[in-house]
Structures are given as C-alpha cells and as structure tokens.
PDB file of C-alpha atoms and ligand atoms in Angstrom:
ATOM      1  CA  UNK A   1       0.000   0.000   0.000  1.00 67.00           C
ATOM      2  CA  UNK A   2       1.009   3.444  -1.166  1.00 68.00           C
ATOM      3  CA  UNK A   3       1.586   5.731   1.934  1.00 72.00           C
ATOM      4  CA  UNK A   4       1.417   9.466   1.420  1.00 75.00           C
ATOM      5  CA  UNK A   5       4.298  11.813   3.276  1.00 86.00           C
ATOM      6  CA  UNK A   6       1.549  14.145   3.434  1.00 90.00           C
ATOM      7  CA  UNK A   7      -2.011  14.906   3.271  1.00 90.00           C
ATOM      8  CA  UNK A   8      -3.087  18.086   2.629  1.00 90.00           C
ATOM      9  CA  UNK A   9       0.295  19.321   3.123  1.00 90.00           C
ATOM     10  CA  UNK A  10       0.493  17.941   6.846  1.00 93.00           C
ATOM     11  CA  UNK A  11       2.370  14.949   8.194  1.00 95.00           C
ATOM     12  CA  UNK A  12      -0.611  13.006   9.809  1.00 97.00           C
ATOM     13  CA  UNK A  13       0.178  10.278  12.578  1.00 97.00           C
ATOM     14  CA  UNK A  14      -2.641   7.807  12.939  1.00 97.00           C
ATOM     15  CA  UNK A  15      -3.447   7.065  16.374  1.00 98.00           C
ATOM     16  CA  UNK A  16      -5.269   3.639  16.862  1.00 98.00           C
ATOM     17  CA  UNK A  17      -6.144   0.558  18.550  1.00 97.00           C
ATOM     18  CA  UNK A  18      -9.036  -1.897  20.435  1.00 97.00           C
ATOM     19  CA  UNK A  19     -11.624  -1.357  22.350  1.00 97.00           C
ATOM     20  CA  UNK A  20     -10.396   0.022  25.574  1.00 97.00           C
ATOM     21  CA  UNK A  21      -6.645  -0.065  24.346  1.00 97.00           C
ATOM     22  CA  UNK A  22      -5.868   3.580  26.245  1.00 97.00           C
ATOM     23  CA  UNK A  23      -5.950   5.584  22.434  1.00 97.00           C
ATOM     24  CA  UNK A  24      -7.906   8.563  23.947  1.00 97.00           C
ATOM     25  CA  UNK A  25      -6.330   8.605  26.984  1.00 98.00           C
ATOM     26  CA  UNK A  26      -2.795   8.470  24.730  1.00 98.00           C
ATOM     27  CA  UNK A  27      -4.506  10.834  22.531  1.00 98.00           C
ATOM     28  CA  UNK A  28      -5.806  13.399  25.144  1.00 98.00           C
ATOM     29  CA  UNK A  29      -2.026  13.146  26.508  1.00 98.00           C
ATOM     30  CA  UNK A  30      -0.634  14.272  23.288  1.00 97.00           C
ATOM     31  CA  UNK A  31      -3.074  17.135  23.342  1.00 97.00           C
ATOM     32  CA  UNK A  32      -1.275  18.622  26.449  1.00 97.00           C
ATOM     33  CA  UNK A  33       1.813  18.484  24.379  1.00 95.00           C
ATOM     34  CA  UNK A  34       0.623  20.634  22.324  1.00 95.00           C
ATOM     35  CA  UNK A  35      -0.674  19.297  19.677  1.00 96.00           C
ATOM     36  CA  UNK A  36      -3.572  19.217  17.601  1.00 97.00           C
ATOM     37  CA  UNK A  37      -5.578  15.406  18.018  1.00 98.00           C
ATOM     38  CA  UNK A  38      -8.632  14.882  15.525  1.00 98.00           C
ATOM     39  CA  UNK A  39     -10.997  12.462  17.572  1.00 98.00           C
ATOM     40  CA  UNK A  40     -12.321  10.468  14.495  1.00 96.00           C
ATOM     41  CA  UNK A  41     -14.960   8.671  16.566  1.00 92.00           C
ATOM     42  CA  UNK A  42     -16.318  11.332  18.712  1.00 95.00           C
ATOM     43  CA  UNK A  43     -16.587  13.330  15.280  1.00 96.00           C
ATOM     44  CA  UNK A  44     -18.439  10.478  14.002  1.00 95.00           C
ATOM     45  CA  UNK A  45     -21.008  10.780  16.821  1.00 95.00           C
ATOM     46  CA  UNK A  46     -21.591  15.026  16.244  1.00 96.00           C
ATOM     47  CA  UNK A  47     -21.574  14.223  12.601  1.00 97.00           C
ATOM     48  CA  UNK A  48     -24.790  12.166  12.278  1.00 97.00           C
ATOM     49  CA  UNK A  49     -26.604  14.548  14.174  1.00 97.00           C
ATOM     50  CA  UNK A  50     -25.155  17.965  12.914  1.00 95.00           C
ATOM     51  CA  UNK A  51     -25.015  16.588   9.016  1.00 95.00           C
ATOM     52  CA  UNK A  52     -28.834  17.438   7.560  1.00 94.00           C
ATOM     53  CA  UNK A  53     -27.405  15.603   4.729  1.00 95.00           C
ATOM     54  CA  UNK A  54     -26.213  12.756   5.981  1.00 97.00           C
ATOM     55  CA  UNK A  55     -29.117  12.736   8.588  1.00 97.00           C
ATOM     56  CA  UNK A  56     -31.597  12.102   5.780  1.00 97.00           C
ATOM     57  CA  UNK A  57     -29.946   9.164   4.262  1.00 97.00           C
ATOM     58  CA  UNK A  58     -29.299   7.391   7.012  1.00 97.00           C
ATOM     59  CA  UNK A  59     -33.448   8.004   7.815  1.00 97.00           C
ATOM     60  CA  UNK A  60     -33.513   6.321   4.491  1.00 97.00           C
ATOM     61  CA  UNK A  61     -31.642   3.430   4.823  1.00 97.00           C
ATOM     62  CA  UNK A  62     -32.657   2.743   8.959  1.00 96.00           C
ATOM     63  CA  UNK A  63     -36.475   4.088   9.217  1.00 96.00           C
ATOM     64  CA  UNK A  64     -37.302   7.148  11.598  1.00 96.00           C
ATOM     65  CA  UNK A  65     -36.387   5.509  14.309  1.00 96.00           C
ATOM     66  CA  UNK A  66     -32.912   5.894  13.843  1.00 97.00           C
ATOM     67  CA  UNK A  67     -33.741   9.399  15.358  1.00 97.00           C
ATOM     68  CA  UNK A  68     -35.314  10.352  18.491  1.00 96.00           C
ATOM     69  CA  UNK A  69     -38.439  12.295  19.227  1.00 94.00           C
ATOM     70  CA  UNK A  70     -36.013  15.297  19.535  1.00 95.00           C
ATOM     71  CA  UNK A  71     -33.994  14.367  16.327  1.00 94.00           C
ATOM     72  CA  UNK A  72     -31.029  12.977  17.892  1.00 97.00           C
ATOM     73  CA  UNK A  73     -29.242   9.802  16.877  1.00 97.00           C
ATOM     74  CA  UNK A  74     -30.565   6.792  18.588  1.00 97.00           C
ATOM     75  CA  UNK A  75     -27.327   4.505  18.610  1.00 94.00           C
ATOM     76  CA  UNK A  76     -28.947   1.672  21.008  1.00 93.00           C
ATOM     77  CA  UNK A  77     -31.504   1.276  18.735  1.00 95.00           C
ATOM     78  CA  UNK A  78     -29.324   1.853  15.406  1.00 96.00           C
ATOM     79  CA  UNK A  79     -26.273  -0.592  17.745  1.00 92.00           C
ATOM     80  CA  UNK A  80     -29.309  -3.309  17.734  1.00 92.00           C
ATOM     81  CA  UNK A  81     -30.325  -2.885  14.373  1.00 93.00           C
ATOM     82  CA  UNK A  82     -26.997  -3.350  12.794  1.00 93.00           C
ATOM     83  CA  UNK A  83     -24.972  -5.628  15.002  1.00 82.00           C
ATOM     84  CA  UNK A  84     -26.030  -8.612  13.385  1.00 82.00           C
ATOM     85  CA  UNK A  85     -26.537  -7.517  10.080  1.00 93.00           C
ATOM     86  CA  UNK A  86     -23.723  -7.056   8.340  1.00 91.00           C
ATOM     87  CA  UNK A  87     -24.818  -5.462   5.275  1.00 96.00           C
ATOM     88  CA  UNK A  88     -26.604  -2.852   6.975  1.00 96.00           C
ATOM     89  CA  UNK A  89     -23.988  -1.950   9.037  1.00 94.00           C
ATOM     90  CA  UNK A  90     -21.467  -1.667   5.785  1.00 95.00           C
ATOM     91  CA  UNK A  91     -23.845   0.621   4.113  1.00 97.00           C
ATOM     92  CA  UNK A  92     -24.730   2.508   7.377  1.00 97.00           C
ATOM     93  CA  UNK A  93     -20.806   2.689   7.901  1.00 95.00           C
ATOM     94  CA  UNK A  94     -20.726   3.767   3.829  1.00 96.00           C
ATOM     95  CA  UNK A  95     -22.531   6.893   4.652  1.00 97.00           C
ATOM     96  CA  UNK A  96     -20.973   7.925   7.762  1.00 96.00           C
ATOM     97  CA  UNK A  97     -16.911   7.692   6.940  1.00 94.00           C
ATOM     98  CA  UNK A  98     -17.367   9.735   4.228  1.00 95.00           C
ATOM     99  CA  UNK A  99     -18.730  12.194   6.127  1.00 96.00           C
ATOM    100  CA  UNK A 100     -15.784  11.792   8.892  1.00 96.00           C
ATOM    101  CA  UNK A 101     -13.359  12.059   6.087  1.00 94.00           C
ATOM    102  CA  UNK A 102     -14.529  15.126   4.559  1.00 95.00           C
ATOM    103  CA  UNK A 103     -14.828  16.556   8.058  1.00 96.00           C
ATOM    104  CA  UNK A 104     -11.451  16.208   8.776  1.00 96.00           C
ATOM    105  CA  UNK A 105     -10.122  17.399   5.349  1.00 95.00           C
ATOM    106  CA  UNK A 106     -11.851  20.507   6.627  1.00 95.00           C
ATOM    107  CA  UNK A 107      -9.943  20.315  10.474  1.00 96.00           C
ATOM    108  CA  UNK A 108      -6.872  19.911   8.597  1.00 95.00           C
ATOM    109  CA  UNK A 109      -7.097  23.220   6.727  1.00 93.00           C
ATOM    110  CA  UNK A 110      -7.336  24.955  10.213  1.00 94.00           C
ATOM    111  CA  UNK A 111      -4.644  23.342  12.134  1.00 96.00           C
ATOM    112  CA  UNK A 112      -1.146  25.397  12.738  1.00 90.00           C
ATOM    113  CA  UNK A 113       1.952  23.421  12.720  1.00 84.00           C
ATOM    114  CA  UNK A 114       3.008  20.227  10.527  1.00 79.00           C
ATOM    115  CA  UNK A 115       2.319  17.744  12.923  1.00 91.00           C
ATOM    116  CA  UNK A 116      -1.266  16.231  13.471  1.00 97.00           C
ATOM    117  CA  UNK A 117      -2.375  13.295  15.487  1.00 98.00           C
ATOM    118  CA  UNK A 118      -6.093  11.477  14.124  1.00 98.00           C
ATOM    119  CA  UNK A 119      -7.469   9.050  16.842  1.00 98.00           C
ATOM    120  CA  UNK A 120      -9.364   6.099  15.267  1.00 97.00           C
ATOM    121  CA  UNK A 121     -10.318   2.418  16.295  1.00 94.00           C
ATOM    122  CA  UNK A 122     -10.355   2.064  12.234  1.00 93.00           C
ATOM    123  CA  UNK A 123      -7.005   3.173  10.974  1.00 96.00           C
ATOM    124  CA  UNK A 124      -6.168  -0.172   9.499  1.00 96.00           C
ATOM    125  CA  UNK A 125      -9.855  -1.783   8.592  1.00 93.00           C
ATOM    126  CA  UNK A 126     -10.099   1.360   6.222  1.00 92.00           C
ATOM    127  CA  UNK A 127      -6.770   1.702   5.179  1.00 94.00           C
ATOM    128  CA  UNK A 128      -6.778   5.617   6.550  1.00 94.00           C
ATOM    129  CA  UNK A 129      -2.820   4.727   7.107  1.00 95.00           C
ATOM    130  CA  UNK A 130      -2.352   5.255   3.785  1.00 94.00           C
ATOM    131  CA  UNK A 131      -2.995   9.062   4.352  1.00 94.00           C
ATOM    132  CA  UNK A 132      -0.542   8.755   7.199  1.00 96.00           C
ATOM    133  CA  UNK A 133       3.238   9.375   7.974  1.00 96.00           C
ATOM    134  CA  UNK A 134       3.274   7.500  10.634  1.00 96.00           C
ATOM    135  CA  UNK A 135       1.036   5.107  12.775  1.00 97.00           C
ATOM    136  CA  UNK A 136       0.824   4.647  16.394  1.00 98.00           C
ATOM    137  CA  UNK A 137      -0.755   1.331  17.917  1.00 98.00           C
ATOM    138  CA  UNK A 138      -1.808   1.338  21.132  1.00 98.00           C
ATOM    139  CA  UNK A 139      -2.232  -2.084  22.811  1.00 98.00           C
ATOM    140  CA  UNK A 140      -2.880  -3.944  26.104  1.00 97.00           C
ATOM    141  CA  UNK A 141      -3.529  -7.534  27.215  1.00 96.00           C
ATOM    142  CA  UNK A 142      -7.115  -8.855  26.238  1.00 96.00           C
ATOM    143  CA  UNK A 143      -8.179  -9.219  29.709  1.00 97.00           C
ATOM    144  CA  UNK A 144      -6.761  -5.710  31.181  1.00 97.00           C
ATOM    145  CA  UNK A 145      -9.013  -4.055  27.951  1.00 98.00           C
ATOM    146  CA  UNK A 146     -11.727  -6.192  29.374  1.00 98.00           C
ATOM    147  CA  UNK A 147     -11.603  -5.132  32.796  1.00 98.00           C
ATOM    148  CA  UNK A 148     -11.213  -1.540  31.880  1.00 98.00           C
ATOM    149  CA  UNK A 149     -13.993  -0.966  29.371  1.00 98.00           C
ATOM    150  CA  UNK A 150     -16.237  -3.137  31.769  1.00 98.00           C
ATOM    151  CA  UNK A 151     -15.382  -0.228  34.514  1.00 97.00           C
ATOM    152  CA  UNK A 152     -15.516   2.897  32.323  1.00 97.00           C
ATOM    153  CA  UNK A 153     -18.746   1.956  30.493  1.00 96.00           C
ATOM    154  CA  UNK A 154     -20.623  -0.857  33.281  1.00 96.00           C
ATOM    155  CA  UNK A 155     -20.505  -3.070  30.249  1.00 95.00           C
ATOM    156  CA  UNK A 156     -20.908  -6.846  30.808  1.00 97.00           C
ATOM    157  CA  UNK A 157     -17.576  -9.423  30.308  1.00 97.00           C
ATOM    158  CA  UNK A 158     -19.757 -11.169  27.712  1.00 97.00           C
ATOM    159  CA  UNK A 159     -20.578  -7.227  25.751  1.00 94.00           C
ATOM    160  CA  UNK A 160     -17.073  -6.053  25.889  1.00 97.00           C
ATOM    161  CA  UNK A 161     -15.862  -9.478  24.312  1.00 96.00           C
ATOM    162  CA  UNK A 162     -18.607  -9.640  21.902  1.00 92.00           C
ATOM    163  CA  UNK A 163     -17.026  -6.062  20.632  1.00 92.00           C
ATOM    164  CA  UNK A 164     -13.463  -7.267  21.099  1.00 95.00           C
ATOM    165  CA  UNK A 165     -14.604 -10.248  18.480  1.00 94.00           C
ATOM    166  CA  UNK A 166     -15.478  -7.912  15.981  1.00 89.00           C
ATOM    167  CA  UNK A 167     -12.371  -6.052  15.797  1.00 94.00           C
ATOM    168  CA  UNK A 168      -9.315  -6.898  13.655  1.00 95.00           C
ATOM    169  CA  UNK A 169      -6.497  -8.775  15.968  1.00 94.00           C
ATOM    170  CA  UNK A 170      -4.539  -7.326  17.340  1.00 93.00           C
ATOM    171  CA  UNK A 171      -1.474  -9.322  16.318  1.00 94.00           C
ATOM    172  CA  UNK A 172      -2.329  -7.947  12.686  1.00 96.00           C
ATOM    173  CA  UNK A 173      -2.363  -4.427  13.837  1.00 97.00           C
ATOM    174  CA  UNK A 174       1.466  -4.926  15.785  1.00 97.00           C
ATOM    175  CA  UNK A 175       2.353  -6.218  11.856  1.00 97.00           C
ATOM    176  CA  UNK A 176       1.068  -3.086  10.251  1.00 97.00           C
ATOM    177  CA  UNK A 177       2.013  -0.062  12.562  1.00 98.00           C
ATOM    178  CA  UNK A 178       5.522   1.727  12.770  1.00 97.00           C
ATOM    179  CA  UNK A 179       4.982   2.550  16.305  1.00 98.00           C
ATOM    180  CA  UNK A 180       2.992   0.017  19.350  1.00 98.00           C
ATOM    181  CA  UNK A 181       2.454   1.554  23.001  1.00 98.00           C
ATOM    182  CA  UNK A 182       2.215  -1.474  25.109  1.00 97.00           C
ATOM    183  CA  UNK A 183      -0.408  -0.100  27.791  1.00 98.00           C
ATOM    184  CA  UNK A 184      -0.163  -3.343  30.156  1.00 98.00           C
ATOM    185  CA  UNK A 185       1.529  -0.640  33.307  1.00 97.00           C
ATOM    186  CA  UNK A 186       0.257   2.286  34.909  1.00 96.00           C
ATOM    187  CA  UNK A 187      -0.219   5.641  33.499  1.00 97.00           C
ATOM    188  CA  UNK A 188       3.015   6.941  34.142  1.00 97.00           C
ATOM    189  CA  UNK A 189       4.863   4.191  31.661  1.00 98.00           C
ATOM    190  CA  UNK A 190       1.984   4.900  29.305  1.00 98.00           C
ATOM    191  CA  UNK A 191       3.308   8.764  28.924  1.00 98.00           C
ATOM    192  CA  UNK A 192       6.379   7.748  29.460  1.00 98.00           C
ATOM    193  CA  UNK A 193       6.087   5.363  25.517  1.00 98.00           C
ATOM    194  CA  UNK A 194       4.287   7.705  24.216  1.00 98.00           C
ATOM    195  CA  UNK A 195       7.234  11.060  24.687  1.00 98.00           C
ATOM    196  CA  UNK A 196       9.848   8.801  23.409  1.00 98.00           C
ATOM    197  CA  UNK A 197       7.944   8.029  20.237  1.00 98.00           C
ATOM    198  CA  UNK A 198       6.579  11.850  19.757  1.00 96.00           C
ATOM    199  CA  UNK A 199      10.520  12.714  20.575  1.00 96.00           C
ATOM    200  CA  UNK A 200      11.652  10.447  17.589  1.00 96.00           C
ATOM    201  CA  UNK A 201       8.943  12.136  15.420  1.00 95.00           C
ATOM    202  CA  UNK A 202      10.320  15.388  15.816  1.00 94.00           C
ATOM    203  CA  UNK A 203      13.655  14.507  15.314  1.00 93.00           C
ATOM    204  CA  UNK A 204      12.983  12.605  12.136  1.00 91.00           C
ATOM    205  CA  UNK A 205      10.541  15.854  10.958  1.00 87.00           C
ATOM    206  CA  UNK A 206      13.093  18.320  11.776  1.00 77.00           C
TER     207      UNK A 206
HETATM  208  P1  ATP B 301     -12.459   2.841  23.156  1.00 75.62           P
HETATM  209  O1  ATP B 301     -12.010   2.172  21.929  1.00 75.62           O
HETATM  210  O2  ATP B 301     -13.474   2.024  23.879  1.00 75.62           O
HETATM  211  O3  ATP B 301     -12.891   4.256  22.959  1.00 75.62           O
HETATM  212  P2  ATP B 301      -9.836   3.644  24.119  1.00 75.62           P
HETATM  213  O4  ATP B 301      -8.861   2.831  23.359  1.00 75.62           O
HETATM  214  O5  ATP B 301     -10.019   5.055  23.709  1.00 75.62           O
HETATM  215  O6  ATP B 301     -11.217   2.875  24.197  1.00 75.62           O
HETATM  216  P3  ATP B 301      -9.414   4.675  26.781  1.00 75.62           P
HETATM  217  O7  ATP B 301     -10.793   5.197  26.951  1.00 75.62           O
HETATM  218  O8  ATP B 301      -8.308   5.624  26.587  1.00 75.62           O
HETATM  219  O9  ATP B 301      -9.384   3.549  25.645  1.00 75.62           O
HETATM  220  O10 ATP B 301      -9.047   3.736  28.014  1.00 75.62           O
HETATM  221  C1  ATP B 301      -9.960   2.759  28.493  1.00 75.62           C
HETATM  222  C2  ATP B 301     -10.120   2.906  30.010  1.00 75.62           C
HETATM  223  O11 ATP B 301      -8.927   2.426  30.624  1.00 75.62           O
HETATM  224  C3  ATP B 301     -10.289   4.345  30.480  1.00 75.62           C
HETATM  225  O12 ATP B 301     -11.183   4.367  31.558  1.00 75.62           O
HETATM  226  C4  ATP B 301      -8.889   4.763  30.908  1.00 75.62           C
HETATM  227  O13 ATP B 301      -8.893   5.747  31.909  1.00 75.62           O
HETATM  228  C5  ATP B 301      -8.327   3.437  31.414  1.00 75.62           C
HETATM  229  N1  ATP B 301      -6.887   3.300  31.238  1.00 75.62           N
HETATM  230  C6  ATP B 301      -6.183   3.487  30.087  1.00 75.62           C
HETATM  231  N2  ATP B 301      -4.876   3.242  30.275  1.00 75.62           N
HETATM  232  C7  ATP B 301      -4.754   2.873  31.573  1.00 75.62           C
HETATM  233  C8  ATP B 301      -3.634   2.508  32.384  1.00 75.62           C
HETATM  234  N3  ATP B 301      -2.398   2.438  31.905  1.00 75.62           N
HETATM  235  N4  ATP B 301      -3.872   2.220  33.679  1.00 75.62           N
HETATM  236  C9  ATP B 301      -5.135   2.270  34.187  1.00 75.62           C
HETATM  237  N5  ATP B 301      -6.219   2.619  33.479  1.00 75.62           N
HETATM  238  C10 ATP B 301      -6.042   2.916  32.183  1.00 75.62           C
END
C-alpha cells in the first residue's frame, strides 16, 4: 500500500487501537503536548446529528427511528439494528466515513503546525494509514481491555468481548504499525512510551 508523506500538506500520525486499548487517553495526553488530536470517533457521533445531509440518508436506509423524538441519533436502537446484520452496518458505515473524512479534510485546513495526530479504532480496517506518515498502535492484554472498558462503560464481560470479536487482531495491527504503546503498566509508563515516540517524530521531521 502506497503511503502518502503528506495529506493536505500535513504529516498526519494515525493514532489507533481496540476497544479500551488507552488511544484517547494516549490521545488526550498528546493534546497537552501541544498538539492538535482529531478524535475520528467522537466526530463520528456530532456528525450524524449535525449533518442534515447525511441525517436524511441514514433516515432512508434505517427508518425514523434511527432518530429520536427530539432528532437525535438513537445509537442503542441503530447498535441493535446493525450488530447482526452485516450489510446494513457496511452501508450505514458507507454513509458515515465519508462524512468523517470530509470533516477532517476541513480540520486539517485549520490546524497550525506540521504535525497532526487522528485518533481512530479504524485506521487499518479502512486503510486511513495510507494518508498517514506515521502510525501509532496502542495495545494492552485482552483481559486488562476487558476489565477496563467493563469499569468505564458498566458493560458486561460477555458485551465487551462480543465487541473485542469484531475487531481486527490485534497481532495484525502490531504487523502493520511503525509505532505500538504497550499499555499493560500504569499511566506513568503509558506517557512515558508515548514522549519517546513523539521525541523520535520530531527529530525525524526536523
Ligand atoms: P475505546 O475504543 O473504547 O474508545 P480507548 O482505546 O479510547 O477505548 P481509553 O478510553 O483511553 O481507551 O481507556 C480505556 C479505560 O482504561 C479508560 O477508563 C482509561 O482511563 C483506562 N486506562 C487506560 N490506560 C490505563 C492505564 N495504563 N492504567 C489504568 N487505566 C487505564
């Protein structure tokens, strides 16, 4: 696969990994370094309710109930709908990257400095490395993501895995990213990985 230096005349570093990996914590890290971090996911969420456009087909495609009584996305219901129907859930997800992608074509244009960081559990399933300098895996033992997801959300064992199942392996995603956090310590190890690899950014940018 053909990786671009840069994308829209910015060095991106793709920021991924599983469910309850540590990516936004990593991510919200590199924020206090100063710089800028394009959530991908949390975008996603704003889109399909600020997006009249997008809105309309996705009424289309799920029924009205995909929106509440106050027109804002129902994701239990649209989680439900899709989870076991695969085609559904590739044209849903047909609609809404799009969407992301254009909406971050737009962030780009606004951000200062040559550096940018994009957060996404999907760098590798959609190939948005290929838009990327660099990637960043973050990873942690199957149980630890377990037990961490299951305490940040009050998910079940059996929900969290059910997610977990769904997601590309992880041993795939060590093969295809230049950089892997291993997020199986505390916090302070976790910042401590993640300087040394924003350190030998810099110096290979500079
Ligand atoms: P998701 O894909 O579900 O959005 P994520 O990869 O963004 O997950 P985070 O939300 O950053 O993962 O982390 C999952 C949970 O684990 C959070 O509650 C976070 O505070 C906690 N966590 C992350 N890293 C550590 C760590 N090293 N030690 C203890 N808790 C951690």
């Amino acid at each position: 696969m053909e990786i671009e230096q840069e994308y829209f005349g910015k060095k991106i570093i793709g920021l991924t990994g599983g469910i309850g990996s540590g990516k936004t914590t990593v991510a919200k890290f590199i924020e206090e370094l100063g710089f800028p971090v394009y959530y991908s996911d949390e975008r996603a969420k704003d889109i399909v309710n600020d997006d009249d456009l997008l809105k309309e087909r996705i009424i289309q495609l799920l029924g009205e109930n995909a929106y509440d009584e106050n027109g804002i996305y129902n994701r239990k219901y649209v989680a439900e709908l899709v989870f076991n129907n695969n085609d559904l859930l590739q044209e849903l997800n047909g609609m809404i990257h799009p969407a992301v992608k254009y909406d971050f074509e737009k962030w780009i244009q606004h951000q200062q400095g040559k550096l940018l960081f994009k957060e996404t559990a999907l760098l590798f399933e959609l190939r948005l490395n290929q838009h990327c300098y660099k990637s960043i895996l973050i990873t942690a033992d199957d149980n630890l993501r377990l037990k961490r997801v299951m305490q940040r959300d009050g998910k079940t064992y059996r929900e969290v895995e059910k997610i977990m199942d769904k997601q590309m392996p992880e041993k795939e995603k060590v093969r295809k990213a230049d950089f892997v956090i291993f997020n199986n310590d505390g916090m302070q190890e976790l910042m401590l990985q993640t300087e040394t690899i924003i350190q030998k950014l810099l110096s290979e940018i500079e």
